Each structure stands twice: as C-alpha cells, then as structure tokens.
JSON list of C-alpha atoms and ligand atoms in Angstrom, two decimals:
[
{"chain": "A", "resi": 1, "resn": "MET", "atom": "CA", "xyz": [-9.91, -39.29, 13.17]},
{"chain": "A", "resi": 2, "resn": "ALA", "atom": "CA", "xyz": [-12.64, -35.92, 13.69]},
{"chain": "A", "resi": 3, "resn": "GLY", "atom": "CA", "xyz": [-11.21, -32.88, 12.02]},
{"chain": "A", "resi": 4, "resn": "GLU", "atom": "CA", "xyz": [-8.08, -34.16, 10.53]},
{"chain": "A", "resi": 5, "resn": "GLN", "atom": "CA", "xyz": [-6.78, -32.63, 7.55]},
{"chain": "A", "resi": 6, "resn": "LYS", "atom": "CA", "xyz": [-6.92, -35.02, 4.36]},
{"chain": "A", "resi": 7, "resn": "PHE", "atom": "CA", "xyz": [-4.01, -34.51, 1.72]},
{"chain": "A", "resi": 8, "resn": "ASN", "atom": "CA", "xyz": [-3.83, -36.04, -1.55]},
{"chain": "A", "resi": 9, "resn": "VAL", "atom": "CA", "xyz": [-0.91, -38.42, 0.30]},
{"chain": "A", "resi": 10, "resn": "LEU", "atom": "CA", "xyz": [0.86, -40.14, -2.62]},
{"chain": "A", "resi": 11, "resn": "SER", "atom": "CA", "xyz": [1.97, -43.94, -3.37]},
{"chain": "A", "resi": 12, "resn": "PRO", "atom": "CA", "xyz": [5.67, -44.78, -2.41]},
{"chain": "A", "resi": 13, "resn": "PHE", "atom": "CA", "xyz": [7.35, -44.38, -6.22]},
{"chain": "A", "resi": 14, "resn": "VAL", "atom": "CA", "xyz": [10.51, -44.55, -7.72]},
{"chain": "A", "resi": 15, "resn": "ILE", "atom": "CA", "xyz": [12.02, -42.30, -10.35]},
{"chain": "A", "resi": 16, "resn": "ASP", "atom": "CA", "xyz": [15.23, -42.14, -12.29]},
{"chain": "A", "resi": 17, "resn": "PHE", "atom": "CA", "xyz": [17.50, -39.63, -12.95]},
{"chain": "A", "resi": 18, "resn": "ASP", "atom": "CA", "xyz": [20.64, -40.57, -14.57]},
{"chain": "A", "resi": 19, "resn": "ILE", "atom": "CA", "xyz": [23.82, -40.08, -11.83]},
{"chain": "A", "resi": 20, "resn": "HIS", "atom": "CA", "xyz": [26.15, -38.09, -14.85]},
{"chain": "A", "resi": 21, "resn": "SER", "atom": "CA", "xyz": [23.42, -36.70, -17.27]},
{"chain": "A", "resi": 22, "resn": "GLY", "atom": "CA", "xyz": [20.70, -36.08, -14.60]},
{"chain": "A", "resi": 23, "resn": "LEU", "atom": "CA", "xyz": [18.12, -36.59, -17.19]},
{"chain": "A", "resi": 24, "resn": "SER", "atom": "CA", "xyz": [15.20, -38.86, -16.52]},
{"chain": "A", "resi": 25, "resn": "ASP", "atom": "CA", "xyz": [13.83, -41.42, -19.54]},
{"chain": "A", "resi": 26, "resn": "SER", "atom": "CA", "xyz": [10.59, -41.21, -17.46]},
{"chain": "A", "resi": 27, "resn": "LYS", "atom": "CA", "xyz": [9.41, -38.12, -17.52]},
{"chain": "A", "resi": 28, "resn": "GLU", "atom": "CA", "xyz": [9.39, -34.61, -19.54]},
{"chain": "A", "resi": 29, "resn": "SER", "atom": "CA", "xyz": [11.43, -31.54, -18.27]},
{"chain": "A", "resi": 30, "resn": "SER", "atom": "CA", "xyz": [11.08, -28.07, -18.71]},
{"chain": "A", "resi": 31, "resn": "ARG", "atom": "CA", "xyz": [13.48, -26.52, -20.65]},
{"chain": "A", "resi": 32, "resn": "ARG", "atom": "CA", "xyz": [14.69, -22.89, -20.52]},
{"chain": "A", "resi": 33, "resn": "TYR", "atom": "CA", "xyz": [16.27, -21.32, -23.71]},
{"chain": "A", "resi": 34, "resn": "LEU", "atom": "CA", "xyz": [18.04, -18.47, -24.22]},
{"chain": "A", "resi": 35, "resn": "SER", "atom": "CA", "xyz": [15.29, -16.12, -24.84]},
{"chain": "A", "resi": 36, "resn": "ASP", "atom": "CA", "xyz": [13.19, -17.31, -22.28]},
{"chain": "A", "resi": 37, "resn": "MET", "atom": "CA", "xyz": [15.93, -14.98, -19.88]},
{"chain": "A", "resi": 38, "resn": "LYS", "atom": "CA", "xyz": [15.59, -11.53, -21.41]},
{"chain": "A", "resi": 39, "resn": "ASN", "atom": "CA", "xyz": [17.55, -8.61, -19.48]},
{"chain": "A", "resi": 40, "resn": "MET", "atom": "CA", "xyz": [18.94, -11.36, -17.37]},
{"chain": "A", "resi": 41, "resn": "TYR", "atom": "CA", "xyz": [22.52, -11.25, -18.24]},
{"chain": "A", "resi": 42, "resn": "PHE", "atom": "CA", "xyz": [24.17, -8.32, -18.71]},
{"chain": "A", "resi": 43, "resn": "ASP", "atom": "CA", "xyz": [25.66, -8.13, -21.98]},
{"chain": "A", "resi": 44, "resn": "ASP", "atom": "CA", "xyz": [22.55, -7.39, -24.16]},
{"chain": "A", "resi": 45, "resn": "GLU", "atom": "CA", "xyz": [24.52, -7.01, -27.60]},
{"chain": "A", "resi": 46, "resn": "ALA", "atom": "CA", "xyz": [25.98, -10.93, -26.67]},
{"chain": "A", "resi": 47, "resn": "TYR", "atom": "CA", "xyz": [22.52, -12.10, -25.56]},
{"chain": "A", "resi": 48, "resn": "HIS", "atom": "CA", "xyz": [21.07, -10.80, -28.76]},
{"chain": "A", "resi": 49, "resn": "GLN", "atom": "CA", "xyz": [23.38, -11.91, -31.04]},
{"chain": "A", "resi": 50, "resn": "LEU", "atom": "CA", "xyz": [23.38, -15.90, -29.59]},
{"chain": "A", "resi": 51, "resn": "VAL", "atom": "CA", "xyz": [19.68, -15.64, -29.47]},
{"chain": "A", "resi": 52, "resn": "LYS", "atom": "CA", "xyz": [19.74, -14.58, -33.19]},
{"chain": "A", "resi": 53, "resn": "GLU", "atom": "CA", "xyz": [22.58, -17.41, -33.97]},
{"chain": "A", "resi": 54, "resn": "GLY", "atom": "CA", "xyz": [19.99, -20.08, -32.43]},
{"chain": "A", "resi": 55, "resn": "ASP", "atom": "CA", "xyz": [18.72, -19.58, -28.83]},
{"chain": "A", "resi": 56, "resn": "PRO", "atom": "CA", "xyz": [20.99, -22.28, -27.08]},
{"chain": "A", "resi": 57, "resn": "LEU", "atom": "CA", "xyz": [19.02, -24.62, -24.62]},
{"chain": "A", "resi": 58, "resn": "VAL", "atom": "CA", "xyz": [20.50, -23.27, -21.12]},
{"chain": "A", "resi": 59, "resn": "TYR", "atom": "CA", "xyz": [19.12, -25.33, -18.42]},
{"chain": "A", "resi": 60, "resn": "GLU", "atom": "CA", "xyz": [16.43, -27.99, -17.91]},
{"chain": "A", "resi": 61, "resn": "PHE", "atom": "CA", "xyz": [14.76, -29.16, -14.61]},
{"chain": "A", "resi": 62, "resn": "TYR", "atom": "CA", "xyz": [12.05, -31.40, -13.53]},
{"chain": "A", "resi": 63, "resn": "GLU", "atom": "CA", "xyz": [8.90, -30.49, -11.71]},
{"chain": "A", "resi": 64, "resn": "LEU", "atom": "CA", "xyz": [7.09, -33.81, -10.74]},
{"chain": "A", "resi": 65, "resn": "ASP", "atom": "CA", "xyz": [3.54, -33.53, -9.63]},
{"chain": "A", "resi": 66, "resn": "ILE", "atom": "CA", "xyz": [4.54, -33.28, -5.78]},
{"chain": "A", "resi": 67, "resn": "PRO", "atom": "CA", "xyz": [1.03, -32.26, -3.89]},
{"chain": "A", "resi": 68, "resn": "ARG", "atom": "CA", "xyz": [2.06, -28.52, -2.88]},
{"chain": "A", "resi": 69, "resn": "THR", "atom": "CA", "xyz": [1.41, -29.10, 0.97]},
{"chain": "A", "resi": 70, "resn": "PRO", "atom": "CA", "xyz": [3.79, -28.59, 3.58]},
{"chain": "A", "resi": 71, "resn": "GLY", "atom": "CA", "xyz": [4.59, -32.31, 4.77]},
{"chain": "A", "resi": 72, "resn": "ASP", "atom": "CA", "xyz": [5.60, -33.10, 0.83]},
{"chain": "A", "resi": 73, "resn": "ILE", "atom": "CA", "xyz": [9.06, -32.75, -0.29]},
{"chain": "A", "resi": 74, "resn": "ALA", "atom": "CA", "xyz": [9.54, -31.57, -3.70]},
{"chain": "A", "resi": 75, "resn": "PHE", "atom": "CA", "xyz": [12.86, -32.52, -5.21]},
{"chain": "A", "resi": 76, "resn": "GLY", "atom": "CA", "xyz": [13.96, -32.98, -9.08]},
{"chain": "A", "resi": 77, "resn": "THR", "atom": "CA", "xyz": [17.20, -32.67, -10.94]},
{"chain": "A", "resi": 78, "resn": "THR", "atom": "CA", "xyz": [18.65, -29.37, -13.06]},
{"chain": "A", "resi": 79, "resn": "VAL", "atom": "CA", "xyz": [21.16, -29.17, -15.57]},
{"chain": "A", "resi": 80, "resn": "ILE", "atom": "CA", "xyz": [22.53, -25.79, -16.57]},
{"chain": "A", "resi": 81, "resn": "TYR", "atom": "CA", "xyz": [24.78, -26.24, -19.61]},
{"chain": "A", "resi": 82, "resn": "PRO", "atom": "CA", "xyz": [27.78, -25.00, -20.48]},
{"chain": "A", "resi": 83, "resn": "GLY", "atom": "CA", "xyz": [28.64, -21.62, -22.14]},
{"chain": "A", "resi": 84, "resn": "LYS", "atom": "CA", "xyz": [28.74, -18.17, -21.63]},
{"chain": "A", "resi": 85, "resn": "VAL", "atom": "CA", "xyz": [27.00, -14.52, -22.67]},
{"chain": "A", "resi": 86, "resn": "GLY", "atom": "CA", "xyz": [29.76, -12.23, -23.42]},
{"chain": "A", "resi": 87, "resn": "ARG", "atom": "CA", "xyz": [31.64, -12.86, -20.37]},
{"chain": "A", "resi": 88, "resn": "GLU", "atom": "CA", "xyz": [28.89, -14.31, -18.07]},
{"chain": "A", "resi": 89, "resn": "TYR", "atom": "CA", "xyz": [28.46, -18.02, -17.53]},
{"chain": "A", "resi": 90, "resn": "PHE", "atom": "CA", "xyz": [25.11, -20.14, -18.75]},
{"chain": "A", "resi": 91, "resn": "MET", "atom": "CA", "xyz": [22.48, -19.79, -15.23]},
{"chain": "A", "resi": 92, "resn": "THR", "atom": "CA", "xyz": [19.46, -20.00, -13.98]},
{"chain": "A", "resi": 93, "resn": "LYS", "atom": "CA", "xyz": [17.03, -17.35, -13.60]},
{"chain": "A", "resi": 94, "resn": "GLY", "atom": "CA", "xyz": [16.90, -18.15, -9.95]},
{"chain": "A", "resi": 95, "resn": "HIS", "atom": "CA", "xyz": [14.20, -17.11, -7.61]},
{"chain": "A", "resi": 96, "resn": "PHE", "atom": "CA", "xyz": [12.92, -16.64, -4.26]},
{"chain": "A", "resi": 97, "resn": "HIS", "atom": "CA", "xyz": [10.13, -18.99, -2.44]},
{"chain": "A", "resi": 98, "resn": "GLU", "atom": "CA", "xyz": [7.03, -17.73, -2.10]},
{"chain": "A", "resi": 99, "resn": "ILE", "atom": "CA", "xyz": [6.90, -19.02, 1.32]},
{"chain": "A", "resi": 100, "resn": "LEU", "atom": "CA", "xyz": [10.14, -17.08, 2.16]},
{"chain": "A", "resi": 101, "resn": "ASP", "atom": "CA", "xyz": [11.29, -19.00, 4.79]},
{"chain": "A", "resi": 102, "resn": "THR", "atom": "CA", "xyz": [11.90, -22.37, 3.70]},
{"chain": "A", "resi": 103, "resn": "ALA", "atom": "CA", "xyz": [15.00, -23.90, 2.76]},
{"chain": "A", "resi": 104, "resn": "GLU", "atom": "CA", "xyz": [16.50, -26.06, 0.10]},
{"chain": "A", "resi": 105, "resn": "ILE", "atom": "CA", "xyz": [19.17, -28.48, -0.99]},
{"chain": "A", "resi": 106, "resn": "TYR", "atom": "CA", "xyz": [21.02, -29.20, -3.89]},
{"chain": "A", "resi": 107, "resn": "TYR", "atom": "CA", "xyz": [23.97, -32.28, -4.36]},
{"chain": "A", "resi": 108, "resn": "CYS", "atom": "CA", "xyz": [26.17, -31.57, -7.19]},
{"chain": "A", "resi": 109, "resn": "LEU", "atom": "CA", "xyz": [26.34, -34.90, -9.37]},
{"chain": "A", "resi": 110, "resn": "SER", "atom": "CA", "xyz": [28.26, -34.11, -11.98]},
{"chain": "A", "resi": 111, "resn": "GLY", "atom": "CA", "xyz": [30.22, -30.69, -13.88]},
{"chain": "A", "resi": 112, "resn": "ARG", "atom": "CA", "xyz": [31.07, -27.90, -11.98]},
{"chain": "A", "resi": 113, "resn": "GLY", "atom": "CA", "xyz": [29.58, -24.66, -11.28]},
{"chain": "A", "resi": 114, "resn": "TYR", "atom": "CA", "xyz": [28.38, -22.35, -8.26]},
{"chain": "A", "resi": 115, "resn": "LEU", "atom": "CA", "xyz": [25.43, -21.42, -6.28]},
{"chain": "A", "resi": 116, "resn": "LEU", "atom": "CA", "xyz": [24.57, -17.81, -5.83]},
{"chain": "A", "resi": 117, "resn": "MET", "atom": "CA", "xyz": [22.43, -16.84, -2.56]},
{"chain": "A", "resi": 118, "resn": "GLU", "atom": "CA", "xyz": [21.34, -13.57, -1.57]},
{"chain": "A", "resi": 119, "resn": "ASN", "atom": "CA", "xyz": [18.47, -12.39, 1.27]},
{"chain": "A", "resi": 120, "resn": "THR", "atom": "CA", "xyz": [16.50, -9.31, 1.39]},
{"chain": "A", "resi": 121, "resn": "GLU", "atom": "CA", "xyz": [18.96, -8.05, 3.79]},
{"chain": "A", "resi": 122, "resn": "GLY", "atom": "CA", "xyz": [22.04, -8.21, 0.92]},
{"chain": "A", "resi": 123, "resn": "ASP", "atom": "CA", "xyz": [23.66, -10.93, 2.26]},
{"chain": "A", "resi": 124, "resn": "TRP", "atom": "CA", "xyz": [24.84, -13.00, -0.22]},
{"chain": "A", "resi": 125, "resn": "THR", "atom": "CA", "xyz": [27.22, -15.47, -0.97]},
{"chain": "A", "resi": 126, "resn": "ALA", "atom": "CA", "xyz": [28.81, -17.86, -4.00]},
{"chain": "A", "resi": 127, "resn": "CYS", "atom": "CA", "xyz": [29.17, -21.45, -2.88]},
{"chain": "A", "resi": 128, "resn": "GLU", "atom": "CA", "xyz": [31.41, -23.46, -5.42]},
{"chain": "A", "resi": 129, "resn": "LEU", "atom": "CA", "xyz": [30.17, -27.91, -6.30]},
{"chain": "A", "resi": 130, "resn": "ALA", "atom": "CA", "xyz": [31.52, -30.26, -7.73]},
{"chain": "A", "resi": 131, "resn": "PRO", "atom": "CA", "xyz": [30.50, -34.00, -7.50]},
{"chain": "A", "resi": 132, "resn": "GLY", "atom": "CA", "xyz": [29.76, -35.27, -4.10]},
{"chain": "A", "resi": 133, "resn": "LYS", "atom": "CA", "xyz": [29.13, -31.73, -3.25]},
{"chain": "A", "resi": 134, "resn": "ALA", "atom": "CA", "xyz": [25.84, -30.24, -1.05]},
{"chain": "A", "resi": 135, "resn": "VAL", "atom": "CA", "xyz": [25.03, -27.41, -0.19]},
{"chain": "A", "resi": 136, "resn": "TYR", "atom": "CA", "xyz": [22.01, -25.63, 2.01]},
{"chain": "A", "resi": 137, "resn": "VAL", "atom": "CA", "xyz": [20.32, -23.17, 0.67]},
{"chain": "A", "resi": 138, "resn": "PRO", "atom": "CA", "xyz": [18.99, -21.49, 4.19]},
{"chain": "A", "resi": 139, "resn": "ALA", "atom": "CA", "xyz": [15.29, -19.62, 4.49]},
{"chain": "A", "resi": 140, "resn": "GLY", "atom": "CA", "xyz": [15.04, -16.59, 3.09]},
{"chain": "A", "resi": 141, "resn": "TYR", "atom": "CA", "xyz": [17.61, -16.96, 0.47]},
{"chain": "A", "resi": 142, "resn": "ALA", "atom": "CA", "xyz": [17.37, -16.11, -3.28]},
{"chain": "A", "resi": 143, "resn": "HIS", "atom": "CA", "xyz": [19.45, -18.82, -5.45]},
{"chain": "A", "resi": 144, "resn": "ARG", "atom": "CA", "xyz": [20.50, -19.02, -8.59]},
{"chain": "A", "resi": 145, "resn": "SER", "atom": "CA", "xyz": [22.93, -22.06, -10.39]},
{"chain": "A", "resi": 146, "resn": "ILE", "atom": "CA", "xyz": [25.61, -21.30, -12.88]},
{"chain": "A", "resi": 147, "resn": "ASN", "atom": "CA", "xyz": [27.53, -23.69, -14.58]},
{"chain": "A", "resi": 148, "resn": "THR", "atom": "CA", "xyz": [31.71, -22.24, -14.70]},
{"chain": "A", "resi": 149, "resn": "GLY", "atom": "CA", "xyz": [32.77, -25.71, -15.89]},
{"chain": "A", "resi": 150, "resn": "SER", "atom": "CA", "xyz": [33.06, -27.16, -19.70]},
{"chain": "A", "resi": 151, "resn": "GLU", "atom": "CA", "xyz": [30.57, -29.82, -19.35]},
{"chain": "A", "resi": 152, "resn": "PRO", "atom": "CA", "xyz": [26.81, -30.22, -17.98]},
{"chain": "A", "resi": 153, "resn": "PHE", "atom": "CA", "xyz": [26.49, -28.84, -14.41]},
{"chain": "A", "resi": 154, "resn": "VAL", "atom": "CA", "xyz": [23.99, -31.55, -12.75]},
{"chain": "A", "resi": 155, "resn": "MET", "atom": "CA", "xyz": [22.32, -31.00, -9.05]},
{"chain": "A", "resi": 156, "resn": "PHE", "atom": "CA", "xyz": [19.84, -32.91, -7.33]},
{"chain": "A", "resi": 157, "resn": "PHE", "atom": "CA", "xyz": [17.31, -30.83, -5.49]},
{"chain": "A", "resi": 158, "resn": "ALA", "atom": "CA", "xyz": [14.33, -30.92, -2.81]},
{"chain": "A", "resi": 159, "resn": "PHE", "atom": "CA", "xyz": [12.64, -28.73, -0.76]},
{"chain": "A", "resi": 160, "resn": "ARG", "atom": "CA", "xyz": [9.22, -27.81, 0.93]},
{"chain": "A", "resi": 161, "resn": "ALA", "atom": "CA", "xyz": [7.00, -28.54, -1.53]},
{"chain": "A", "resi": 162, "resn": "ASP", "atom": "CA", "xyz": [4.23, -25.74, -1.12]},
{"chain": "A", "resi": 163, "resn": "ALA", "atom": "CA", "xyz": [7.33, -23.37, -0.94]},
{"chain": "A", "resi": 164, "resn": "GLY", "atom": "CA", "xyz": [5.95, -21.79, -4.20]},
{"chain": "A", "resi": 165, "resn": "HIS", "atom": "CA", "xyz": [8.29, -19.68, -6.97]},
{"chain": "A", "resi": 166, "resn": "ASP", "atom": "CA", "xyz": [8.93, -16.01, -6.62]},
{"chain": "A", "resi": 167, "resn": "TYR", "atom": "CA", "xyz": [11.03, -15.66, -10.13]},
{"chain": "A", "resi": 168, "resn": "GLY", "atom": "CA", "xyz": [9.94, -11.84, -10.63]},
{"chain": "A", "resi": 169, "resn": "THR", "atom": "CA", "xyz": [11.73, -10.07, -8.22]},
{"chain": "A", "resi": 170, "resn": "ILE", "atom": "CA", "xyz": [14.78, -11.61, -9.43]},
{"chain": "A", "resi": 171, "resn": "GLU", "atom": "CA", "xyz": [13.54, -10.92, -13.10]},
{"chain": "A", "resi": 172, "resn": "GLU", "atom": "CA", "xyz": [12.87, -7.13, -11.82]},
{"chain": "A", "resi": 173, "resn": "LYS", "atom": "CA", "xyz": [16.00, -6.41, -9.85]},
{"chain": "A", "resi": 174, "resn": "GLY", "atom": "CA", "xyz": [18.48, -9.09, -10.97]},
{"chain": "A", "resi": 175, "resn": "PHE", "atom": "CA", "xyz": [21.07, -10.51, -8.60]},
{"chain": "A", "resi": 176, "resn": "ARG", "atom": "CA", "xyz": [23.76, -7.81, -6.35]},
{"chain": "A", "resi": 177, "resn": "LYS", "atom": "CA", "xyz": [26.32, -10.15, -7.91]},
{"chain": "A", "resi": 178, "resn": "LEU", "atom": "CA", "xyz": [27.33, -11.79, -11.17]},
{"chain": "A", "resi": 179, "resn": "VAL", "atom": "CA", "xyz": [29.92, -14.66, -11.95]},
{"chain": "A", "resi": 180, "resn": "VAL", "atom": "CA", "xyz": [32.07, -14.16, -15.11]},
{"chain": "A", "resi": 181, "resn": "GLU", "atom": "CA", "xyz": [35.65, -15.26, -16.59]},
{"chain": "A", "resi": 182, "resn": "GLU", "atom": "CA", "xyz": [37.90, -12.69, -15.73]},
{"chain": "A", "resi": 183, "resn": "ASP", "atom": "CA", "xyz": [41.58, -13.05, -17.12]},
{"chain": "A", "resi": 184, "resn": "GLY", "atom": "CA", "xyz": [40.26, -17.40, -17.60]},
{"chain": "A", "resi": 185, "resn": "LYS", "atom": "CA", "xyz": [39.29, -17.53, -14.04]},
{"chain": "A", "resi": 186, "resn": "VAL", "atom": "CA", "xyz": [36.09, -17.04, -12.06]},
{"chain": "A", "resi": 187, "resn": "ALA", "atom": "CA", "xyz": [35.16, -13.73, -10.73]},
{"chain": "A", "resi": 188, "resn": "VAL", "atom": "CA", "xyz": [32.13, -12.77, -8.59]},
{"chain": "A", "resi": 189, "resn": "ILE", "atom": "CA", "xyz": [31.63, -9.21, -9.56]},
{"chain": "A", "resi": 190, "resn": "ASP", "atom": "CA", "xyz": [28.96, -6.44, -8.85]},
{"chain": "A", "resi": 191, "resn": "ASN", "atom": "CA", "xyz": [25.98, -6.10, -11.35]},
{"chain": "A", "resi": 192, "resn": "PRO", "atom": "CA", "xyz": [25.75, -3.34, -13.05]},
{"chain": "A", "resi": 193, "resn": "LYS", "atom": "CA", "xyz": [22.23, -3.72, -13.74]},
{"chain": "A", "resi": 194, "resn": "TRP", "atom": "CA", "xyz": [21.44, -4.20, -10.18]},
{"chain": "A", "resi": 195, "resn": "LYS", "atom": "CA", "xyz": [18.34, -2.42, -8.70]},
{"chain": "A", "resi": 196, "resn": "ASN", "atom": "CA", "xyz": [17.69, -1.51, -5.09]},
{"chain": "B", "resi": 201, "resn": "MN", "atom": "MN1", "xyz": [14.66, -23.29, -5.09]}
]
C-alpha cells in the first residue's frame, strides 16, 4: 500500500522462562551487581561494606531484541535476589519510561515483594505482590521492584516496546519512599536522600 510504514516485523517465536526461577535457558540475562547501584541505597556505610565483601548480584532481567515500535510489546522476566543493604531490601534501580505516558504490567511468578511507584506529581504507592498477583503500573509512574522475602522475587513484565528507559531521573533524585525492615516487619519510610 502506498505510504504504508514499514516496520521490522518479527516472526512468531517461543521463549522459555522457568516458572519458578524466572530464568531462561536460551537467552543471556542482563545482571546488576550492588556496585552498579552507587548512592541508590540510603545506608552508604553498609553499601560499601557489602560491595567490598563480594559485591552480590542484586537482580537480573531479560532484554529481548524486540523492535522498538509502538506496535510491539517488550517482555521478559526480572529476578530480584533476597538481601538487604543495612535495613533496606534489595531492589532494582527503578525508572520512568522515556515516553512517559506508557504503562507496564508485572505478574508475580514466585517469591514476594513490592512494586514501588511514584509519578511526577508526587503520588506514590507500594503494591505487595505474591505468586499469582499482577500489578498495573499506570502511565507516568516510575517503578522499582523490591524483594522483601527470603527467596528470589520473580516477575514477568510487558510494556510498549518503544517506551524506552529513563534511569537518570531516579539515579539523581531517588524515590520519595524506601521499603525497609523495621522491627522485623516491612515498612515504607520517607527517603532521607530524596531530592525535590
Ligand atoms: Mn518499565
């Protein structure tokens, strides 16, 4: 057809993600070690100590080669390992989408944890997830996954493939809230490092 936009159209394909571990036998994951997350945890002393003691793997996820078009859907799994930096649970860096008005869904396969979300107006929410629960991250919300359990926290995700990732805003400002252990329980507290 004249004027029709040409996209790099994929053929149908199948990919494996283990329903418990979330890992794929056929793809390489992207890995984030604690040393990749400088200044993102509030307890700097505990952070540097843990990096020195062996720099643990905090999370891994899959970035498949899905074309970055508005009609494609990027998807994969993310696995956040159990652990804490001081009182703060292991978590992902978190990000806004570059195309801010694009949503995302996460579906929990195993483990337990939270999805922490906040938008540019300052609205925030922390949704607890366990196997079988899905969360809708609305357009405009930065999102971070946090493992509050004792086993890997595994989720499947999907979002518009051209949305892009803005990690810089969170790296610079942080989230307004932190998820920490307090008296043996999960607590959401104000982030003392947050910059308006
Ligand atoms: Mn996202």
